[in-house]
mmCIF file of N, CA and C in Angstrom:
data_model
loop_
_atom_site.group_PDB
_atom_site.id
_atom_site.type_symbol
_atom_site.label_atom_id
_atom_site.label_comp_id
_atom_site.label_asym_id
_atom_site.label_seq_id
_atom_site.Cartn_x
_atom_site.Cartn_y
_atom_site.Cartn_z
ATOM 1 N N ARG A 20 -58.955 -6.383 -39.870
ATOM 2 C CA ARG A 20 -59.116 -4.992 -39.740
ATOM 3 C C ARG A 20 -60.072 -4.697 -38.489
ATOM 4 N N GLY A 21 -61.050 -5.569 -38.335
ATOM 5 C CA GLY A 21 -61.901 -5.552 -37.125
ATOM 6 C C GLY A 21 -61.193 -5.651 -35.840
ATOM 7 N N LEU A 22 -60.203 -6.469 -35.796
ATOM 8 C CA LEU A 22 -59.388 -6.773 -34.550
ATOM 9 C C LEU A 22 -58.657 -5.456 -34.202
ATOM 10 N N VAL A 23 -58.046 -4.810 -35.258
ATOM 11 C CA VAL A 23 -57.305 -3.468 -34.840
ATOM 12 C C VAL A 23 -58.153 -2.505 -34.354
ATOM 13 N N LYS A 24 -59.385 -2.310 -34.948
ATOM 14 C CA LYS A 24 -60.476 -1.429 -34.365
ATOM 15 C C LYS A 24 -60.835 -1.694 -32.959
ATOM 16 N N ASP A 25 -60.966 -2.975 -32.680
ATOM 17 C CA ASP A 25 -61.354 -3.424 -31.334
ATOM 18 C C ASP A 25 -60.242 -3.025 -30.329
ATOM 19 N N ARG A 26 -58.999 -3.257 -30.784
ATOM 20 C CA ARG A 26 -57.801 -2.899 -29.877
ATOM 21 C C ARG A 26 -57.750 -1.441 -29.690
ATOM 22 N N GLU A 27 -57.990 -0.685 -30.795
ATOM 23 C CA GLU A 27 -57.870 0.749 -30.657
ATOM 24 C C GLU A 27 -58.983 1.306 -29.800
ATOM 25 N N GLY A 28 -60.200 0.697 -29.969
ATOM 26 C CA GLY A 28 -61.372 1.109 -29.063
ATOM 27 C C GLY A 28 -61.129 0.877 -27.567
ATOM 28 N N ALA A 29 -60.546 -0.383 -27.319
ATOM 29 C CA ALA A 29 -60.243 -0.656 -25.955
ATOM 30 C C ALA A 29 -59.219 0.246 -25.406
ATOM 31 N N ALA A 30 -58.161 0.654 -26.211
ATOM 32 C CA ALA A 30 -57.219 1.490 -25.668
ATOM 33 C C ALA A 30 -57.771 2.915 -25.381
ATOM 34 N N VAL A 31 -58.710 3.325 -26.261
ATOM 35 C CA VAL A 31 -59.432 4.627 -26.102
ATOM 36 C C VAL A 31 -60.254 4.613 -24.845
ATOM 37 N N GLU A 32 -60.905 3.481 -24.630
ATOM 38 C CA GLU A 32 -61.695 3.301 -23.387
ATOM 39 C C GLU A 32 -60.894 3.295 -22.124
ATOM 40 N N ARG A 33 -59.814 2.607 -22.173
ATOM 41 C CA ARG A 33 -58.826 2.598 -20.963
ATOM 42 C C ARG A 33 -58.341 4.033 -20.778
ATOM 43 N N GLU A 34 -57.990 4.736 -21.686
ATOM 44 C CA GLU A 34 -57.455 6.082 -21.596
ATOM 45 C C GLU A 34 -58.513 6.935 -21.068
ATOM 46 N N LYS A 35 -59.803 6.845 -21.545
ATOM 47 C CA LYS A 35 -61.030 7.594 -21.099
ATOM 48 C C LYS A 35 -61.217 7.324 -19.510
ATOM 49 N N SER A 36 -61.000 6.035 -19.231
ATOM 50 C CA SER A 36 -61.298 5.574 -17.818
ATOM 51 C C SER A 36 -60.186 6.190 -16.857
ATOM 52 N N ILE A 37 -59.010 6.129 -17.361
ATOM 53 C CA ILE A 37 -57.889 6.814 -16.547
ATOM 54 C C ILE A 37 -58.133 8.277 -16.349
ATOM 55 N N ASN A 38 -58.535 8.987 -17.477
ATOM 56 C CA ASN A 38 -58.789 10.391 -17.398
ATOM 57 C C ASN A 38 -59.966 10.725 -16.453
ATOM 58 N N GLU A 39 -61.006 9.903 -16.416
ATOM 59 C CA GLU A 39 -62.086 10.084 -15.547
ATOM 60 C C GLU A 39 -61.675 9.860 -14.109
ATOM 61 N N MET A 40 -60.809 8.905 -13.833
ATOM 62 C CA MET A 40 -60.265 8.677 -12.479
ATOM 63 C C MET A 40 -59.411 9.796 -11.950
ATOM 64 N N GLU A 41 -58.538 10.318 -12.874
ATOM 65 C CA GLU A 41 -57.802 11.492 -12.549
ATOM 66 C C GLU A 41 -58.672 12.712 -12.282
ATOM 67 N N LEU A 42 -59.695 12.848 -13.071
ATOM 68 C CA LEU A 42 -60.726 13.986 -12.795
ATOM 69 C C LEU A 42 -61.368 13.833 -11.429
ATOM 70 N N ILE A 43 -61.729 12.654 -11.061
ATOM 71 C CA ILE A 43 -62.415 12.404 -9.792
ATOM 72 C C ILE A 43 -61.395 12.771 -8.667
ATOM 73 N N GLU A 44 -60.074 12.292 -8.885
ATOM 74 C CA GLU A 44 -59.155 12.500 -7.838
ATOM 75 C C GLU A 44 -58.890 14.107 -7.633
ATOM 76 N N VAL A 45 -58.830 14.736 -8.756
ATOM 77 C CA VAL A 45 -58.586 16.166 -8.688
ATOM 78 C C VAL A 45 -59.741 16.893 -8.058
ATOM 79 N N ARG A 46 -61.012 16.443 -8.409
ATOM 80 C CA ARG A 46 -62.187 16.954 -7.827
ATOM 81 C C ARG A 46 -62.261 16.781 -6.304
ATOM 82 N N ASN A 47 -61.844 15.589 -5.891
ATOM 83 C CA ASN A 47 -61.704 15.271 -4.426
ATOM 84 C C ASN A 47 -60.765 16.148 -3.738
ATOM 85 N N GLN A 48 -59.648 16.365 -4.351
ATOM 86 C CA GLN A 48 -58.621 17.269 -3.689
ATOM 87 C C GLN A 48 -59.168 18.721 -3.685
ATOM 88 N N HIS A 49 -59.812 19.166 -4.614
ATOM 89 C CA HIS A 49 -60.400 20.442 -4.683
ATOM 90 C C HIS A 49 -61.441 20.640 -3.598
ATOM 91 N N ASN A 50 -62.285 19.578 -3.431
ATOM 92 C CA ASN A 50 -63.277 19.675 -2.247
ATOM 93 C C ASN A 50 -62.598 19.782 -1.005
ATOM 94 N N GLU A 51 -61.525 18.989 -0.761
ATOM 95 C CA GLU A 51 -60.829 18.991 0.555
ATOM 96 C C GLU A 51 -60.193 20.307 0.769
ATOM 97 N N LEU A 52 -59.582 20.936 -0.237
ATOM 98 C CA LEU A 52 -58.958 22.132 -0.069
ATOM 99 C C LEU A 52 -60.036 23.194 0.203
ATOM 100 N N GLU A 53 -61.281 23.184 -0.485
ATOM 101 C CA GLU A 53 -62.316 24.182 -0.225
ATOM 102 C C GLU A 53 -62.799 24.046 1.206
ATOM 103 N N SER A 54 -62.777 22.742 1.754
ATOM 104 C CA SER A 54 -63.285 22.487 3.051
ATOM 105 C C SER A 54 -62.258 23.190 4.096
ATOM 106 N N GLN A 55 -61.054 22.962 3.802
ATOM 107 C CA GLN A 55 -59.985 23.590 4.619
ATOM 108 C C GLN A 55 -59.987 25.085 4.580
ATOM 109 N N LYS A 56 -60.281 25.597 3.451
ATOM 110 C CA LYS A 56 -60.417 27.118 3.306
ATOM 111 C C LYS A 56 -61.545 27.589 4.100
ATOM 112 N N ARG A 57 -62.734 26.932 4.095
ATOM 113 C CA ARG A 57 -63.869 27.319 4.894
ATOM 114 C C ARG A 57 -63.535 27.365 6.442
ATOM 115 N N GLY A 58 -62.690 26.318 6.836
ATOM 116 C CA GLY A 58 -62.348 26.249 8.277
ATOM 117 C C GLY A 58 -61.500 27.383 8.580
ATOM 118 N N LEU A 59 -60.494 27.749 7.736
ATOM 119 C CA LEU A 59 -59.601 28.829 7.991
ATOM 120 C C LEU A 59 -60.310 30.199 8.044
ATOM 121 N N VAL A 60 -61.234 30.378 7.071
ATOM 122 C CA VAL A 60 -62.066 31.562 7.141
ATOM 123 C C VAL A 60 -62.796 31.692 8.441
ATOM 124 N N LYS A 61 -63.491 30.580 8.855
ATOM 125 C CA LYS A 61 -64.118 30.593 10.084
ATOM 126 C C LYS A 61 -63.293 30.946 11.261
ATOM 127 N N ASP A 62 -62.101 30.355 11.316
ATOM 128 C CA ASP A 62 -61.159 30.588 12.374
ATOM 129 C C ASP A 62 -60.736 32.064 12.359
ATOM 130 N N ARG A 63 -60.553 32.669 11.170
ATOM 131 C CA ARG A 63 -60.146 34.081 11.113
ATOM 132 C C ARG A 63 -61.291 34.962 11.709
ATOM 133 N N GLU A 64 -62.575 34.648 11.327
ATOM 134 C CA GLU A 64 -63.715 35.339 11.722
ATOM 135 C C GLU A 64 -63.823 35.301 13.189
ATOM 136 N N ASP A 65 -63.565 34.004 13.830
ATOM 137 C CA ASP A 65 -63.679 33.953 15.303
ATOM 138 C C ASP A 65 -62.650 34.876 15.979
ATOM 139 N N VAL A 66 -61.440 34.806 15.408
ATOM 140 C CA VAL A 66 -60.363 35.616 16.024
ATOM 141 C C VAL A 66 -60.701 37.146 15.861
ATOM 142 N N GLU A 67 -61.154 37.552 14.682
ATOM 143 C CA GLU A 67 -61.616 38.974 14.548
ATOM 144 C C GLU A 67 -62.793 39.412 15.480
ATOM 145 N N ALA A 68 -63.657 38.382 15.755
ATOM 146 C CA ALA A 68 -64.768 38.692 16.663
ATOM 147 C C ALA A 68 -64.207 38.899 18.037
ATOM 148 N N LYS A 69 -63.296 38.026 18.365
ATOM 149 C CA LYS A 69 -62.699 38.202 19.825
ATOM 150 C C LYS A 69 -62.080 39.563 19.970
ATOM 151 N N LEU A 70 -61.351 39.988 18.880
ATOM 152 C CA LEU A 70 -60.623 41.276 18.923
ATOM 153 C C LEU A 70 -61.495 42.437 19.102
ATOM 154 N N THR A 71 -62.798 42.335 18.770
ATOM 155 C CA THR A 71 -63.792 43.432 18.839
ATOM 156 C C THR A 71 -64.645 43.334 20.045
ATOM 157 N N MET A 72 -64.455 42.277 20.857
ATOM 158 C CA MET A 72 -65.308 42.098 22.105
ATOM 159 C C MET A 72 -64.876 43.029 23.097
ATOM 160 N N ASP A 73 -65.887 43.396 23.934
ATOM 161 C CA ASP A 73 -65.621 44.253 25.168
ATOM 162 C C ASP A 73 -65.381 43.350 26.346
ATOM 163 N N VAL A 74 -64.102 43.064 26.531
ATOM 164 C CA VAL A 74 -63.747 42.089 27.629
ATOM 165 C C VAL A 74 -62.827 42.890 28.675
ATOM 166 N N ALA A 75 -63.090 44.213 28.854
ATOM 167 C CA ALA A 75 -62.410 45.044 29.768
ATOM 168 C C ALA A 75 -61.113 45.543 29.098
ATOM 169 N N GLU A 76 -60.614 46.649 29.587
ATOM 170 C CA GLU A 76 -59.481 47.180 29.042
ATOM 171 C C GLU A 76 -58.371 46.340 29.086
ATOM 172 N N ASP A 77 -58.039 45.602 30.061
ATOM 173 C CA ASP A 77 -56.969 44.705 30.029
ATOM 174 C C ASP A 77 -57.227 43.265 29.615
ATOM 175 N N GLY A 78 -58.317 43.063 29.028
ATOM 176 C CA GLY A 78 -58.719 41.767 28.514
ATOM 177 C C GLY A 78 -58.986 40.769 29.603
ATOM 178 N N ALA A 79 -59.351 41.246 30.766
ATOM 179 C CA ALA A 79 -59.453 40.381 31.943
ATOM 180 C C ALA A 79 -60.593 39.204 31.704
ATOM 181 N N PHE A 80 -61.653 39.608 30.864
ATOM 182 C CA PHE A 80 -62.680 38.534 30.778
ATOM 183 C C PHE A 80 -62.456 37.740 29.558
ATOM 184 N N LEU A 81 -61.486 37.945 28.693
ATOM 185 C CA LEU A 81 -61.233 37.171 27.577
ATOM 186 C C LEU A 81 -61.106 35.631 27.869
ATOM 187 N N ALA A 82 -60.618 35.237 28.941
ATOM 188 C CA ALA A 82 -60.563 33.829 29.381
ATOM 189 C C ALA A 82 -61.931 33.167 29.565
ATOM 190 N N LEU A 83 -63.038 33.944 29.682
ATOM 191 C CA LEU A 83 -64.265 33.428 29.756
ATOM 192 C C LEU A 83 -65.005 33.183 28.361
ATOM 193 N N HIS A 84 -64.328 33.680 27.346
ATOM 194 C CA HIS A 84 -64.939 33.415 26.040
ATOM 195 C C HIS A 84 -65.131 31.999 25.761
ATOM 196 N N ASP A 85 -66.318 31.661 25.217
ATOM 197 C CA ASP A 85 -66.641 30.233 24.952
ATOM 198 C C ASP A 85 -66.855 29.377 26.206
ATOM 199 N N LYS A 86 -66.891 29.951 27.347
ATOM 200 C CA LYS A 86 -67.142 29.173 28.570
ATOM 201 C C LYS A 86 -68.657 29.248 28.902
ATOM 202 N N CYS A 87 -69.198 28.129 29.259
ATOM 203 C CA CYS A 87 -70.518 28.039 29.736
ATOM 204 C C CYS A 87 -70.624 27.591 31.196
ATOM 205 N N PHE A 88 -71.608 28.087 31.923
ATOM 206 C CA PHE A 88 -71.794 27.745 33.304
ATOM 207 C C PHE A 88 -73.263 27.414 33.503
ATOM 208 N N THR A 89 -73.472 26.349 34.358
ATOM 209 C CA THR A 89 -74.830 25.983 34.644
ATOM 210 C C THR A 89 -75.232 26.025 36.141
ATOM 211 N N ALA A 90 -76.425 26.286 36.484
ATOM 212 C CA ALA A 90 -76.906 26.326 37.802
ATOM 213 C C ALA A 90 -78.284 25.574 37.892
ATOM 214 N N ASN A 91 -78.350 24.584 38.830
ATOM 215 C CA ASN A 91 -79.617 23.932 38.916
ATOM 216 C C ASN A 91 -80.450 24.619 40.075
ATOM 217 N N ILE A 92 -81.557 25.115 39.717
ATOM 218 C CA ILE A 92 -82.554 25.786 40.761
ATOM 219 C C ILE A 92 -83.936 25.292 40.507
ATOM 220 N N GLN A 93 -84.391 24.652 41.574
ATOM 221 C CA GLN A 93 -85.628 23.808 41.530
ATOM 222 C C GLN A 93 -85.635 22.950 40.311
ATOM 223 N N GLN A 94 -86.652 23.012 39.457
ATOM 224 C CA GLN A 94 -86.772 22.025 38.407
ATOM 225 C C GLN A 94 -86.076 22.498 37.166
ATOM 226 N N TYR A 95 -85.421 23.740 37.296
ATOM 227 C CA TYR A 95 -84.733 24.336 36.029
ATOM 228 C C TYR A 95 -83.324 24.224 36.132
ATOM 229 N N THR A 96 -82.711 24.140 34.995
ATOM 230 C CA THR A 96 -81.212 24.210 34.692
ATOM 231 C C THR A 96 -81.026 25.504 34.034
ATOM 232 N N TYR A 97 -80.115 26.407 34.414
ATOM 233 C CA TYR A 97 -79.904 27.582 33.854
ATOM 234 C C TYR A 97 -78.485 27.475 33.286
ATOM 235 N N GLU A 98 -78.369 27.865 31.977
ATOM 236 C CA GLU A 98 -77.115 27.764 31.349
ATOM 237 C C GLU A 98 -76.697 29.132 30.784
ATOM 238 N N LEU A 99 -75.557 29.643 31.151
ATOM 239 C CA LEU A 99 -75.076 30.931 30.791
ATOM 240 C C LEU A 99 -73.752 30.819 30.012
ATOM 241 N N CYS A 100 -73.680 31.114 28.748
ATOM 242 C CA CYS A 100 -72.502 31.008 27.853
ATOM 243 C C CYS A 100 -72.042 32.448 27.702
ATOM 244 N N MET A 101 -70.849 32.649 28.304
ATOM 245 C CA MET A 101 -70.287 34.075 28.350
ATOM 246 C C MET A 101 -70.077 34.586 26.872
ATOM 247 N N PHE A 102 -70.606 35.840 26.727
ATOM 248 C CA PHE A 102 -70.513 36.544 25.437
ATOM 249 C C PHE A 102 -71.310 35.871 24.394
ATOM 250 N N LYS A 103 -72.288 35.056 24.798
ATOM 251 C CA LYS A 103 -73.139 34.420 23.749
ATOM 252 C C LYS A 103 -74.661 34.484 24.069
ATOM 253 N N ASN A 104 -74.946 33.581 25.031
ATOM 254 C CA ASN A 104 -76.542 33.455 25.343
ATOM 255 C C ASN A 104 -76.666 32.925 26.779
ATOM 256 N N ALA A 105 -78.036 32.951 27.172
ATOM 257 C CA ALA A 105 -78.376 32.281 28.374
ATOM 258 C C ALA A 105 -79.773 31.507 28.068
ATOM 259 N N HIS A 106 -79.929 30.266 28.668
ATOM 260 C CA HIS A 106 -80.993 29.430 28.495
ATOM 261 C C HIS A 106 -81.538 28.933 29.753
ATOM 262 N N GLN A 107 -82.805 28.719 29.887
ATOM 263 C CA GLN A 107 -83.477 28.124 30.948
ATOM 264 C C GLN A 107 -83.938 26.744 30.463
ATOM 265 N N LYS A 108 -83.562 25.607 31.119
ATOM 266 C CA LYS A 108 -83.922 24.312 30.552
ATOM 267 C C LYS A 108 -84.853 23.570 31.631
ATOM 268 N N GLU A 109 -85.709 22.846 31.085
ATOM 269 C CA GLU A 109 -86.536 22.001 31.962
ATOM 270 C C GLU A 109 -86.795 20.747 31.117
ATOM 271 N N GLY A 110 -86.238 19.695 31.485
ATOM 272 C CA GLY A 110 -86.452 18.416 30.756
ATOM 273 C C GLY A 110 -85.769 18.533 29.340
ATOM 274 N N SER A 111 -86.501 18.327 28.367
ATOM 275 C CA SER A 111 -86.023 18.344 27.024
ATOM 276 C C SER A 111 -86.341 19.735 26.352
ATOM 277 N N SER A 112 -87.038 20.623 27.080
ATOM 278 C CA SER A 112 -87.280 22.012 26.517
ATOM 279 C C SER A 112 -86.337 22.998 26.949
ATOM 280 N N SER A 113 -86.220 24.044 26.134
ATOM 281 C CA SER A 113 -85.123 25.067 26.393
ATOM 282 C C SER A 113 -85.817 26.496 26.031
ATOM 283 N N THR A 114 -85.663 27.337 26.882
ATOM 284 C CA THR A 114 -86.110 28.772 26.715
ATOM 285 C C THR A 114 -84.921 29.709 26.573
ATOM 286 N N ASN A 115 -84.791 30.454 25.402
ATOM 287 C CA ASN A 115 -83.683 31.291 25.300
ATOM 288 C C ASN A 115 -84.032 32.640 26.235
ATOM 289 N N LEU A 116 -83.181 32.859 27.211
ATOM 290 C CA LEU A 116 -83.364 34.060 28.028
ATOM 291 C C LEU A 116 -82.688 35.265 27.504
ATOM 292 N N GLY A 117 -81.861 35.119 26.417
ATOM 293 C CA GLY A 117 -81.281 36.408 25.796
ATOM 294 C C GLY A 117 -79.962 36.000 25.144
ATOM 295 N N GLU A 118 -79.506 36.979 24.383
ATOM 296 C CA GLU A 118 -78.250 36.870 23.620
ATOM 297 C C GLU A 118 -77.380 38.036 24.138
ATOM 298 N N TRP A 119 -76.068 37.793 24.067
ATOM 299 C CA TRP A 119 -75.103 38.692 24.485
ATOM 300 C C TRP A 119 -74.986 39.953 23.498
ATOM 301 N N GLY A 120 -74.922 41.089 24.064
ATOM 302 C CA GLY A 120 -74.690 42.275 23.124
ATOM 303 C C GLY A 120 -75.932 42.771 22.554
#
């Protein structure tokens, strides 16, 4: 009788282990889908932000979106990121010169 109980217990433990592995797999799939969803939401927000930008009536400046330009003047490096911000850099320090809009 004890041997039957041991076999039943082992079978229950195996089934429990399989269920736990399935749960882990489902949880991993869920996390991956949530990550993809966050990426898509961010992409949508970026597109919506571009649609509301003032880039001239014919959209002439849209090509400059997300483009940054730098200029070295004396010991400073100036960085202008169109429709975003401007910085003055010297060595490892950086000073925010302003934000767009």
